[in-house]
PDB file of C-alpha atoms in Angstrom:
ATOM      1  CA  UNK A   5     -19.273  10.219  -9.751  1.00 67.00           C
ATOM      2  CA  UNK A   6     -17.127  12.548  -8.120  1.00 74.00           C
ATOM      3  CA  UNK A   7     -13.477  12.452  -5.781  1.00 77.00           C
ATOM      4  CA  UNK A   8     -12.608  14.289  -3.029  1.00 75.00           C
ATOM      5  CA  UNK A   9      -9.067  13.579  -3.093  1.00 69.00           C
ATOM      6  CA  UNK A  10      -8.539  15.476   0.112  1.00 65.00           C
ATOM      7  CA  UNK A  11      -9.999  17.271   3.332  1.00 68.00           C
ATOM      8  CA  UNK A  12      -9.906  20.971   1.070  1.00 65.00           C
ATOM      9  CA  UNK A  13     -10.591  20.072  -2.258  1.00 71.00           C
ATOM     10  CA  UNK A  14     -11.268  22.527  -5.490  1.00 75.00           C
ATOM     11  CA  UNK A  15     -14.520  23.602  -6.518  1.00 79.00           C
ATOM     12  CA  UNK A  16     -17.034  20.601  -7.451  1.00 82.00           C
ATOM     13  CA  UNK A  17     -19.870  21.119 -10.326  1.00 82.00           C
ATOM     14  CA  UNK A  18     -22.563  18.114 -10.569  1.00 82.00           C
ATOM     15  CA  UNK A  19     -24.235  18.563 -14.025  1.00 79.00           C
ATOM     16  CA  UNK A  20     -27.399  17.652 -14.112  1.00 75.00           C
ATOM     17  CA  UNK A  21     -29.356  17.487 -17.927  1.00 75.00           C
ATOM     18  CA  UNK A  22     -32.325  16.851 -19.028  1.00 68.00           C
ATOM     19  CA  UNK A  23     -32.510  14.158 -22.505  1.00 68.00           C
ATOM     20  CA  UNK A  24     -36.027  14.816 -23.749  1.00 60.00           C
ATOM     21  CA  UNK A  25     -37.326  15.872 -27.032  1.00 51.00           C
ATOM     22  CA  UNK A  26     -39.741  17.188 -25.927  1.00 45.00           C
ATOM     23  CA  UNK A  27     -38.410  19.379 -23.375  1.00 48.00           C
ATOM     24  CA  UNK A  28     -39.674  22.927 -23.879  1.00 50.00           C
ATOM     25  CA  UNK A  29     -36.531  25.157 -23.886  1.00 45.00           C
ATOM     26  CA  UNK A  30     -38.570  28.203 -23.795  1.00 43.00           C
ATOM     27  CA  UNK A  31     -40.293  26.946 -20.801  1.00 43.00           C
ATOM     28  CA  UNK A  32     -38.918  28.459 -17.817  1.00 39.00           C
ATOM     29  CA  UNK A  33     -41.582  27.130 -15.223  1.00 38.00           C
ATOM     30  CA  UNK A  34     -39.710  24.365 -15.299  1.00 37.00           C
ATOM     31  CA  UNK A  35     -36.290  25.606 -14.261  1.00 40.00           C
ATOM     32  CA  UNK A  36     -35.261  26.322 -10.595  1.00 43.00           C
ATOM     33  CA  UNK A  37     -38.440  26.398  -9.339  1.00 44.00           C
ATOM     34  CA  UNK A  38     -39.018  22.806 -10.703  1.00 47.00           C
ATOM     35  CA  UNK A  39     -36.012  21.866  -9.582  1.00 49.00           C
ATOM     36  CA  UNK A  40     -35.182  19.612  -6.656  1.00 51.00           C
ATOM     37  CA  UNK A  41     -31.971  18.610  -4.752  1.00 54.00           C
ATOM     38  CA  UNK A  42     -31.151  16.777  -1.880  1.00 55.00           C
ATOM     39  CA  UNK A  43     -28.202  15.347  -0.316  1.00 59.00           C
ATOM     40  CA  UNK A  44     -29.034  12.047   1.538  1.00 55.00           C
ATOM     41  CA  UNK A  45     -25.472  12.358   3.740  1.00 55.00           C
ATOM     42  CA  UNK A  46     -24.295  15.839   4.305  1.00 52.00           C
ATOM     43  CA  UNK A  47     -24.124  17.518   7.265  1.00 54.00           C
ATOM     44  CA  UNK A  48     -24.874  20.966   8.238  1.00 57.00           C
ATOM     45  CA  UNK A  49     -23.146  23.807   6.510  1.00 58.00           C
ATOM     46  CA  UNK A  50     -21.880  26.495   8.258  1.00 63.00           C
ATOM     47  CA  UNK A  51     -21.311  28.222   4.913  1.00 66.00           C
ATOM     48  CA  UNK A  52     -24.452  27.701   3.197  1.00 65.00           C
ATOM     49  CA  UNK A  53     -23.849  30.036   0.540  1.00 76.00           C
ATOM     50  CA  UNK A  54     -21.027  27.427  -0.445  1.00 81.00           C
ATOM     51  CA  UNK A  55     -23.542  25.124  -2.564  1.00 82.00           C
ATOM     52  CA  UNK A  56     -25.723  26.888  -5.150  1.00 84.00           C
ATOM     53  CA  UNK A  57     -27.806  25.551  -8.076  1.00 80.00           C
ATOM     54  CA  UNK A  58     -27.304  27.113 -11.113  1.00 81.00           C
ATOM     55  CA  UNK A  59     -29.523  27.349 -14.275  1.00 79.00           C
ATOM     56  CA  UNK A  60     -28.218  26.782 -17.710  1.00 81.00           C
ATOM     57  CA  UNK A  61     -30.741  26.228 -19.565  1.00 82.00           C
ATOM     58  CA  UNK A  62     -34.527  24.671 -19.769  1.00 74.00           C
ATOM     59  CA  UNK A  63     -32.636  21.363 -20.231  1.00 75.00           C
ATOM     60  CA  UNK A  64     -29.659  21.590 -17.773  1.00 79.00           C
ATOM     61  CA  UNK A  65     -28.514  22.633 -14.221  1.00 79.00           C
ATOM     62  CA  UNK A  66     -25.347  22.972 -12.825  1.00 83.00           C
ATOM     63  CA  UNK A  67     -25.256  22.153  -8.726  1.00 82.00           C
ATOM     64  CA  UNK A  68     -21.844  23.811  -7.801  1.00 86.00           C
ATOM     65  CA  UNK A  69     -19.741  23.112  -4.506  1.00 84.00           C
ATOM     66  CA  UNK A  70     -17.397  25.846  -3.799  1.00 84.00           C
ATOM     67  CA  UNK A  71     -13.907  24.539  -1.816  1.00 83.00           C
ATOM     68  CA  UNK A  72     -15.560  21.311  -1.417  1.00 83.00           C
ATOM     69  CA  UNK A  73     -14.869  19.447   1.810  1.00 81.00           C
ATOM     70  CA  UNK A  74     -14.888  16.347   2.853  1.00 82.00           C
ATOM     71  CA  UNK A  75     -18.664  16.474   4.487  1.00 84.00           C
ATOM     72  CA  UNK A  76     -19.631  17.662   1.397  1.00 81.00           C
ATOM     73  CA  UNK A  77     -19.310  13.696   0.391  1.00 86.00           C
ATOM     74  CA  UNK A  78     -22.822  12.180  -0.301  1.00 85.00           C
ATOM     75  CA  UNK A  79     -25.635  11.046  -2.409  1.00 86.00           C
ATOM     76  CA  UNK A  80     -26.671  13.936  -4.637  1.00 84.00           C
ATOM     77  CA  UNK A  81     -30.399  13.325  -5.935  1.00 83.00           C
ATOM     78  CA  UNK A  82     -32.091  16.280  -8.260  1.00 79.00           C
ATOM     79  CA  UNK A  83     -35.335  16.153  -9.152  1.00 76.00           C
ATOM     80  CA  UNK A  84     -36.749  17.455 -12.596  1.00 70.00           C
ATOM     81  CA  UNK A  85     -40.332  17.635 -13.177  1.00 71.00           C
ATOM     82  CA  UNK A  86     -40.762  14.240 -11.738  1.00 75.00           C
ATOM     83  CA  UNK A  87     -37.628  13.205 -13.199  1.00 74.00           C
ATOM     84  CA  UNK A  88     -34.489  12.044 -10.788  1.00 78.00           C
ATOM     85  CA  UNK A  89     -30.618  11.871 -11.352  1.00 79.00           C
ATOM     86  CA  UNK A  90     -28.858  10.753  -8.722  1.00 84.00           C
ATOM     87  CA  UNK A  91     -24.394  12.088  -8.690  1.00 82.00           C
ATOM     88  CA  UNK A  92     -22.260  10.024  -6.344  1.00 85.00           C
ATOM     89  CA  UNK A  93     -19.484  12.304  -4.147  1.00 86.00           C
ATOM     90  CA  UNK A  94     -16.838  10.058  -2.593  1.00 86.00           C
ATOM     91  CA  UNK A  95     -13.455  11.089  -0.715  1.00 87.00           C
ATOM     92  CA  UNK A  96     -10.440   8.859  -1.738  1.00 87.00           C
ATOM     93  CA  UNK A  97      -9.919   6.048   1.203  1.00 91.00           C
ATOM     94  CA  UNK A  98      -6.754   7.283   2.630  1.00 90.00           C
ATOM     95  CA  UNK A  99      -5.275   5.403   4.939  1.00 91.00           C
ATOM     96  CA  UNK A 100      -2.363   5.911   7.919  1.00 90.00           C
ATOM     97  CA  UNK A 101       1.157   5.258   6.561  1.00 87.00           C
ATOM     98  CA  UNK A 102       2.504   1.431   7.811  1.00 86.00           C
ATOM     99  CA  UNK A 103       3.674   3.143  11.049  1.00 75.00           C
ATOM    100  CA  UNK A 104       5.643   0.179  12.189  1.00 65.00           C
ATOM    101  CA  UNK A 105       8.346   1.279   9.411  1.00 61.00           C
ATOM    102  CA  UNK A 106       7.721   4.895   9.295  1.00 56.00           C
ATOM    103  CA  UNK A 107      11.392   5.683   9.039  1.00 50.00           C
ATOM    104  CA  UNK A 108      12.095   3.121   5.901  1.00 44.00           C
ATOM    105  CA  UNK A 109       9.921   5.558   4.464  1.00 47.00           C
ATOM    106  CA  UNK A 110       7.374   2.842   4.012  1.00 54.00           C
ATOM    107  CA  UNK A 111       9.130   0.788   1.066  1.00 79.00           C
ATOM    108  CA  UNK A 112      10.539  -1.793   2.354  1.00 85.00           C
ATOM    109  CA  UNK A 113      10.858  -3.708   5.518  1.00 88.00           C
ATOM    110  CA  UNK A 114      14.383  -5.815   6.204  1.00 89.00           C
ATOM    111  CA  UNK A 115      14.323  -8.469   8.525  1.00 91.00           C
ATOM    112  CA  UNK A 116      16.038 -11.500   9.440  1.00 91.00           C
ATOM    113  CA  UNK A 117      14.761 -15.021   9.295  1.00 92.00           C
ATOM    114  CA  UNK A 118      13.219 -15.525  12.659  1.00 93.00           C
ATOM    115  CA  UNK A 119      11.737 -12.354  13.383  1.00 93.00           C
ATOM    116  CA  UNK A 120       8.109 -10.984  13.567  1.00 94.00           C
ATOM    117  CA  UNK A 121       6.254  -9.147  10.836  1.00 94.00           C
ATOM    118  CA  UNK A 122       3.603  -7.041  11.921  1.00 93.00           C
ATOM    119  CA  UNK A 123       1.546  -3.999   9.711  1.00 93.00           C
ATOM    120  CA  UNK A 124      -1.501  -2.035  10.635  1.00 93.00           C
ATOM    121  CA  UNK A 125      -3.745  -0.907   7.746  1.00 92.00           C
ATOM    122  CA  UNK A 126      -6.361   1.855   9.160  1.00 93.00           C
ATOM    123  CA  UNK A 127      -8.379   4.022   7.149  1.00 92.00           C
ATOM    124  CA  UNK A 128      -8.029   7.503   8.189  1.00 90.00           C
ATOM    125  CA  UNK A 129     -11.041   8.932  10.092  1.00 87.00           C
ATOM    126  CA  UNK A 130     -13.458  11.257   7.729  1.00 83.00           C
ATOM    127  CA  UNK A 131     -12.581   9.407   4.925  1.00 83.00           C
ATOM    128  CA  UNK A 132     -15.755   7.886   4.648  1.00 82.00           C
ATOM    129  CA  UNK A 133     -16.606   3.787   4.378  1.00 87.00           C
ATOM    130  CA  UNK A 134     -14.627   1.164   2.539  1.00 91.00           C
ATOM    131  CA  UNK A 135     -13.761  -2.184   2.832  1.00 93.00           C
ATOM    132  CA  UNK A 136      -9.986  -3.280   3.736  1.00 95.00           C
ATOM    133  CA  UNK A 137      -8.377  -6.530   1.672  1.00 94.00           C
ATOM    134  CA  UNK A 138      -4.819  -7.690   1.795  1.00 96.00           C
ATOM    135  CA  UNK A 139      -3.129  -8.651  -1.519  1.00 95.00           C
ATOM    136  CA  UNK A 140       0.485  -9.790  -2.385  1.00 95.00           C
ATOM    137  CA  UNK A 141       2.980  -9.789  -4.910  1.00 95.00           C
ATOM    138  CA  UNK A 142       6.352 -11.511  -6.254  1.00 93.00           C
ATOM    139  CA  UNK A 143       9.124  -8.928  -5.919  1.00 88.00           C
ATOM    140  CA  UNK A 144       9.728  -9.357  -9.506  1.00 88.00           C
ATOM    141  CA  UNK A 145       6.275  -8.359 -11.037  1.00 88.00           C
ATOM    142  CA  UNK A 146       4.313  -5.558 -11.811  1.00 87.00           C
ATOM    143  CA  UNK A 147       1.136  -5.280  -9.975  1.00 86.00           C
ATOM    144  CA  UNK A 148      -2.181  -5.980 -11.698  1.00 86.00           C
ATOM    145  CA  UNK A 149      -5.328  -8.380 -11.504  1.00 83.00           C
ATOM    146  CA  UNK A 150      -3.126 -11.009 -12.458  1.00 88.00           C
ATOM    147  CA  UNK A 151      -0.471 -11.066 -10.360  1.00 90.00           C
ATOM    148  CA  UNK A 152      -1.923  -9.833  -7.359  1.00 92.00           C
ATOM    149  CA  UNK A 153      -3.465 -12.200  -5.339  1.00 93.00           C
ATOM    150  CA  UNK A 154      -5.288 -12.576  -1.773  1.00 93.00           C
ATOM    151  CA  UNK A 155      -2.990 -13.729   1.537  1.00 93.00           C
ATOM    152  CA  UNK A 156      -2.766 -17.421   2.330  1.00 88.00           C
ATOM    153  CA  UNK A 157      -4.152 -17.857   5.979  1.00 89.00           C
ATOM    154  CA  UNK A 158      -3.905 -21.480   5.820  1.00 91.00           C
ATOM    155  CA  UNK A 159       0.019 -20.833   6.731  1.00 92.00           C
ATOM    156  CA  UNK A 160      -0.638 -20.950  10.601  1.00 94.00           C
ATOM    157  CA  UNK A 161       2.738 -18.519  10.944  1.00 95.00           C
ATOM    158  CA  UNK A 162       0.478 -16.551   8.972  1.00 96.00           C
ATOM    159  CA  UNK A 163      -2.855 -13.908  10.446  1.00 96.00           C
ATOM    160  CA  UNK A 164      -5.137 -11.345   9.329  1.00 96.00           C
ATOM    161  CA  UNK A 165      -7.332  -9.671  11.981  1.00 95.00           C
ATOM    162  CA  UNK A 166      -9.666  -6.979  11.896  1.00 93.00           C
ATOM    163  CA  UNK A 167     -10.599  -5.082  15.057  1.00 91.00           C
ATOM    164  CA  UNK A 168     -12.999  -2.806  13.336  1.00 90.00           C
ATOM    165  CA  UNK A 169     -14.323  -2.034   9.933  1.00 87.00           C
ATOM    166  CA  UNK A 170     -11.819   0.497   8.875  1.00 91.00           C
ATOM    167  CA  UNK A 171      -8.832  -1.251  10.934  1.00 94.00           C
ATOM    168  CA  UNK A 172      -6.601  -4.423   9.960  1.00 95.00           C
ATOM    169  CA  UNK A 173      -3.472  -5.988  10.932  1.00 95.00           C
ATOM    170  CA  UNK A 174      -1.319  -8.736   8.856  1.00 96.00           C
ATOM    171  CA  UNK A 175       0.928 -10.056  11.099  1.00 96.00           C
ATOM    172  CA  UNK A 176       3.672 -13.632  10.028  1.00 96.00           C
ATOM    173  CA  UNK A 177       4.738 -14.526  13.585  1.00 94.00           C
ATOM    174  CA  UNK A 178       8.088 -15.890  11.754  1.00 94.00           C
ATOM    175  CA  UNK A 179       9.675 -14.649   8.792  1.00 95.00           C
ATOM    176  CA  UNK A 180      11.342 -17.290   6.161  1.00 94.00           C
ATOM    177  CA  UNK A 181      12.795 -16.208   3.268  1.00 92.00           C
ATOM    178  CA  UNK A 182       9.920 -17.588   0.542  1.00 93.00           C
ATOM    179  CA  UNK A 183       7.793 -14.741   1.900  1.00 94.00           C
ATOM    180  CA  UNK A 184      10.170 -12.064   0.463  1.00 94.00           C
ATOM    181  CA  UNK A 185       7.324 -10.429  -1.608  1.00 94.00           C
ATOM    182  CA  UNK A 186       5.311  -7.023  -1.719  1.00 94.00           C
ATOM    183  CA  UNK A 187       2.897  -6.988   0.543  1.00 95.00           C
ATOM    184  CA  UNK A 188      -0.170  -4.515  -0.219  1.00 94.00           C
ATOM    185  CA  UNK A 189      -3.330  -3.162   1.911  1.00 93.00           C
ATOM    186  CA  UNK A 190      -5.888  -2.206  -0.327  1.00 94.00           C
ATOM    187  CA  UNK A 191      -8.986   0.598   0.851  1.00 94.00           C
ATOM    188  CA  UNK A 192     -12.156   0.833  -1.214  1.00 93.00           C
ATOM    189  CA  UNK A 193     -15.454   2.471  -1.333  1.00 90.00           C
ATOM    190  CA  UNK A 194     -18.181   2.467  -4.670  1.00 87.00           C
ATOM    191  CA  UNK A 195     -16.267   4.800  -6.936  1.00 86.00           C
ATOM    192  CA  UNK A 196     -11.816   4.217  -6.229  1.00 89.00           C
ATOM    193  CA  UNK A 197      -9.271   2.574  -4.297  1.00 91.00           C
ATOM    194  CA  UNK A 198      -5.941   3.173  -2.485  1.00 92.00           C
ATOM    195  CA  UNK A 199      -3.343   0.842  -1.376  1.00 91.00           C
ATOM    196  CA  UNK A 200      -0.341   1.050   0.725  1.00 91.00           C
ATOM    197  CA  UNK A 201       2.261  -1.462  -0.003  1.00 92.00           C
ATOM    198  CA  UNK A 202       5.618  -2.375   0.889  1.00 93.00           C
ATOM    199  CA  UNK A 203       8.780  -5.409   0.190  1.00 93.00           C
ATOM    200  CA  UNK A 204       9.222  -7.651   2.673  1.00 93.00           C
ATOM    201  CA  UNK A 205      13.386  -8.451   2.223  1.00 92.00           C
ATOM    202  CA  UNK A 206      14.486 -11.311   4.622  1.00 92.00           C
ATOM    203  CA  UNK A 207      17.987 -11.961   5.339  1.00 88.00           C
ATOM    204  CA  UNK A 208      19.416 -15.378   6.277  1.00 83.00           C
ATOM    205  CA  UNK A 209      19.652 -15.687  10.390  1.00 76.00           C
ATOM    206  CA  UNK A 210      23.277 -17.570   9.592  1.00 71.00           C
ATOM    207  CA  UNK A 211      24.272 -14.165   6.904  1.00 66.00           C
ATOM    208  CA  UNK A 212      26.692 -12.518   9.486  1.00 65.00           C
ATOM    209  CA  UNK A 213      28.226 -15.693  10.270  1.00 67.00           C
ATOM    210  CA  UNK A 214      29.390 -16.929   6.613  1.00 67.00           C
ATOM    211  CA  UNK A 215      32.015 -13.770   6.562  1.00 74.00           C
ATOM    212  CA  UNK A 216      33.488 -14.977   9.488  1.00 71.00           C
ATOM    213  CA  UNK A 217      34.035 -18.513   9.033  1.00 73.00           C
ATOM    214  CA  UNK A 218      35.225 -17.557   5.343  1.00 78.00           C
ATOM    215  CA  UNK A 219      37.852 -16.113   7.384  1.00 83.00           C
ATOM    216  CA  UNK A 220      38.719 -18.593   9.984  1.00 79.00           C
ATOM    217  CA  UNK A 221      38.935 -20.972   6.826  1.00 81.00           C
ATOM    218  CA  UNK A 222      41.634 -19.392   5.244  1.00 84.00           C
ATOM    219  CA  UNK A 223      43.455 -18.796   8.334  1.00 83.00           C
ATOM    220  CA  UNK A 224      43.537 -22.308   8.628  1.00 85.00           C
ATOM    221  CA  UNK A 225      44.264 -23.078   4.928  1.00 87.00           C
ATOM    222  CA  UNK A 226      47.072 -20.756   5.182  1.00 84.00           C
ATOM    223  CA  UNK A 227      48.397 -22.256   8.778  1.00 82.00           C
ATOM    224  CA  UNK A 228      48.692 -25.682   6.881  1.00 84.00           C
ATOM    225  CA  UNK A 229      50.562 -24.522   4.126  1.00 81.00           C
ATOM    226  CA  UNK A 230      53.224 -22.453   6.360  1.00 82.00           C
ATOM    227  CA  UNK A 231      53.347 -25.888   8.261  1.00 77.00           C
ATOM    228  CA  UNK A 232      53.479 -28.351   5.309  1.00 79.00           C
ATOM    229  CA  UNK A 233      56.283 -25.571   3.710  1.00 76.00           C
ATOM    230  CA  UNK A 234      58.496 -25.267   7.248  1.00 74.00           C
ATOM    231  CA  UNK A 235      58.321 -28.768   7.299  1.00 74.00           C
ATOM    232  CA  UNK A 236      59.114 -29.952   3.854  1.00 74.00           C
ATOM    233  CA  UNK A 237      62.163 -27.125   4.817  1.00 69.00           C
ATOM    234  CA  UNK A 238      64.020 -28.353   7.626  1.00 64.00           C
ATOM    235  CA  UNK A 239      63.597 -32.501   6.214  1.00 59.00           C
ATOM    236  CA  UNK A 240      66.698 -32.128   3.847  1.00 57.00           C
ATOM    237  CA  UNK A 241      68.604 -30.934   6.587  1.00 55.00           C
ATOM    238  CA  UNK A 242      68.624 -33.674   8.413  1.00 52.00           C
ATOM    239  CA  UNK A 243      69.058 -36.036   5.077  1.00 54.00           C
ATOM    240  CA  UNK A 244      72.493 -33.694   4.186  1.00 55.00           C
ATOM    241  CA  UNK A 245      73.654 -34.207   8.198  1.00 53.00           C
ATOM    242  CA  UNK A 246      73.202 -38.558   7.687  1.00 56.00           C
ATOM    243  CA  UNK A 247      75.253 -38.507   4.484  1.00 55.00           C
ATOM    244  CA  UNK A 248      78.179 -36.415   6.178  1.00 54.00           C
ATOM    245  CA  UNK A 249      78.063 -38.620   9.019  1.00 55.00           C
ATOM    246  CA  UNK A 250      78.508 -41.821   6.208  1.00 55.00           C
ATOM    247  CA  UNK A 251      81.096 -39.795   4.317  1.00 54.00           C
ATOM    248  CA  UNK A 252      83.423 -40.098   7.036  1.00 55.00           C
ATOM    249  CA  UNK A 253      83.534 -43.392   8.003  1.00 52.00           C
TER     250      UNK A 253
END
């Protein structure tokens, strides 16, 4: 099985051999003119010269892909006296960056309690078949097949809909803070998988509020005491004026 991990890739060799005893090694009838391939996907090449079978010996061949591209991807079946292998090319199932929060760089999304959460998880086009599957996270965790797990739907603030096969969106109509998590789109065809993922932070709707009733608090705390004290100041005053007034009579 082989990856195409992009639209220009490096040189691709698919090794075909031949596990027989019997095999004569000597016996060259049996080498490229006995010797099938076909390619059940790939399209016409307008450099044919690109993909050559090449003899090693009476018990091996070598089918070599120069600059492989991404319509070189396919089922590769060679046929050996009777004989047939069969080497799986796959490109990696990029997909389109989380647009939505293109200029968070994609990490993380911050929100406040309230608002709507929306991605879009697309597989990029040429990048063959796969299947699309949200997964989450705790923030706290590393991810692995424990501790990631599938979406619940059953929350109804919660949706997952898919307008094609290669197109998703995961959308909470209103965030709460217990779905602070990583959030993760996962691509994959027979042979890998990629993901995109990204924290979901949620901030408390009331957050820029607290700072300013912390401050109208101890204004008012601090009113008080400048009362209480002014007061508690000018009330001996009056005491030292009554006991003049008794002095002299």
């Amino acid at each position: 099985m082989i990856i195409l991990e992009g639209r220009h890739c490096d040189d691709v060799k698919l090794e075909v051999s031949i596990i027989d005893d019997d095999a004569n090694e000597n016996d060259d009838e049996g080498g490229e003119d006995g010797t099938e391939t076909e390619n059940d996907d790939n399209e016409e090449d307008d450099e044919p010269n690109r993909i050559k079978l090449q003899k090693i010996n009476a018990k091996q061949w070598d089918l070599v892909i120069s600059r492989a591209q991404l319509k070189d991807a396919g089922d590769y079946k060679c046929s050996i006296n009777g004989l047939v292998d069969v080497n799986i090319v796959r490109p990696k199932p990029l997909l389109f960056p989380f647009e939505e929060f293109q200029h968070d760089n994609y990490k993380s999304a911050n929100l406040v309690e309230g608002d709507r959460f929306s991605l879009r998880c697309a597989l990029i086009e040429g990048y063959g078949k796969a299947s699309l599957e949200w997964l989450t996270y705790d923030e706290y965790e590393e991810p692995n097949e424990l501790t990631l797990k599938k979406i619940n739907e059953s929350d109804p603030r919660i949706s997952i809909n898919y307008t094609s096969a290669h197109e998703s969106y995961f959308t909470i109509d209103s965030v709460k803070p217990q779905d602070r998590s990583y959030y993760v789109c996962k691509s994959e065809n027979e042979i890998t998988t990629f993901n995109h993922t990204i924290l979901l932070r949620v901030k408390d709707k009331y957050a820029a509020l607290w700072p300013f009733l912390g401050i109208v608090a101890e204004v008012l705390i601090l009113s008080i005491v400048i009362f209480v004290y002014e007061k508690r100041k000018v009330k001996p005053d009056f005491d030292e004026i009554d006991h003049n007034r008794n002095g002299e009579g």
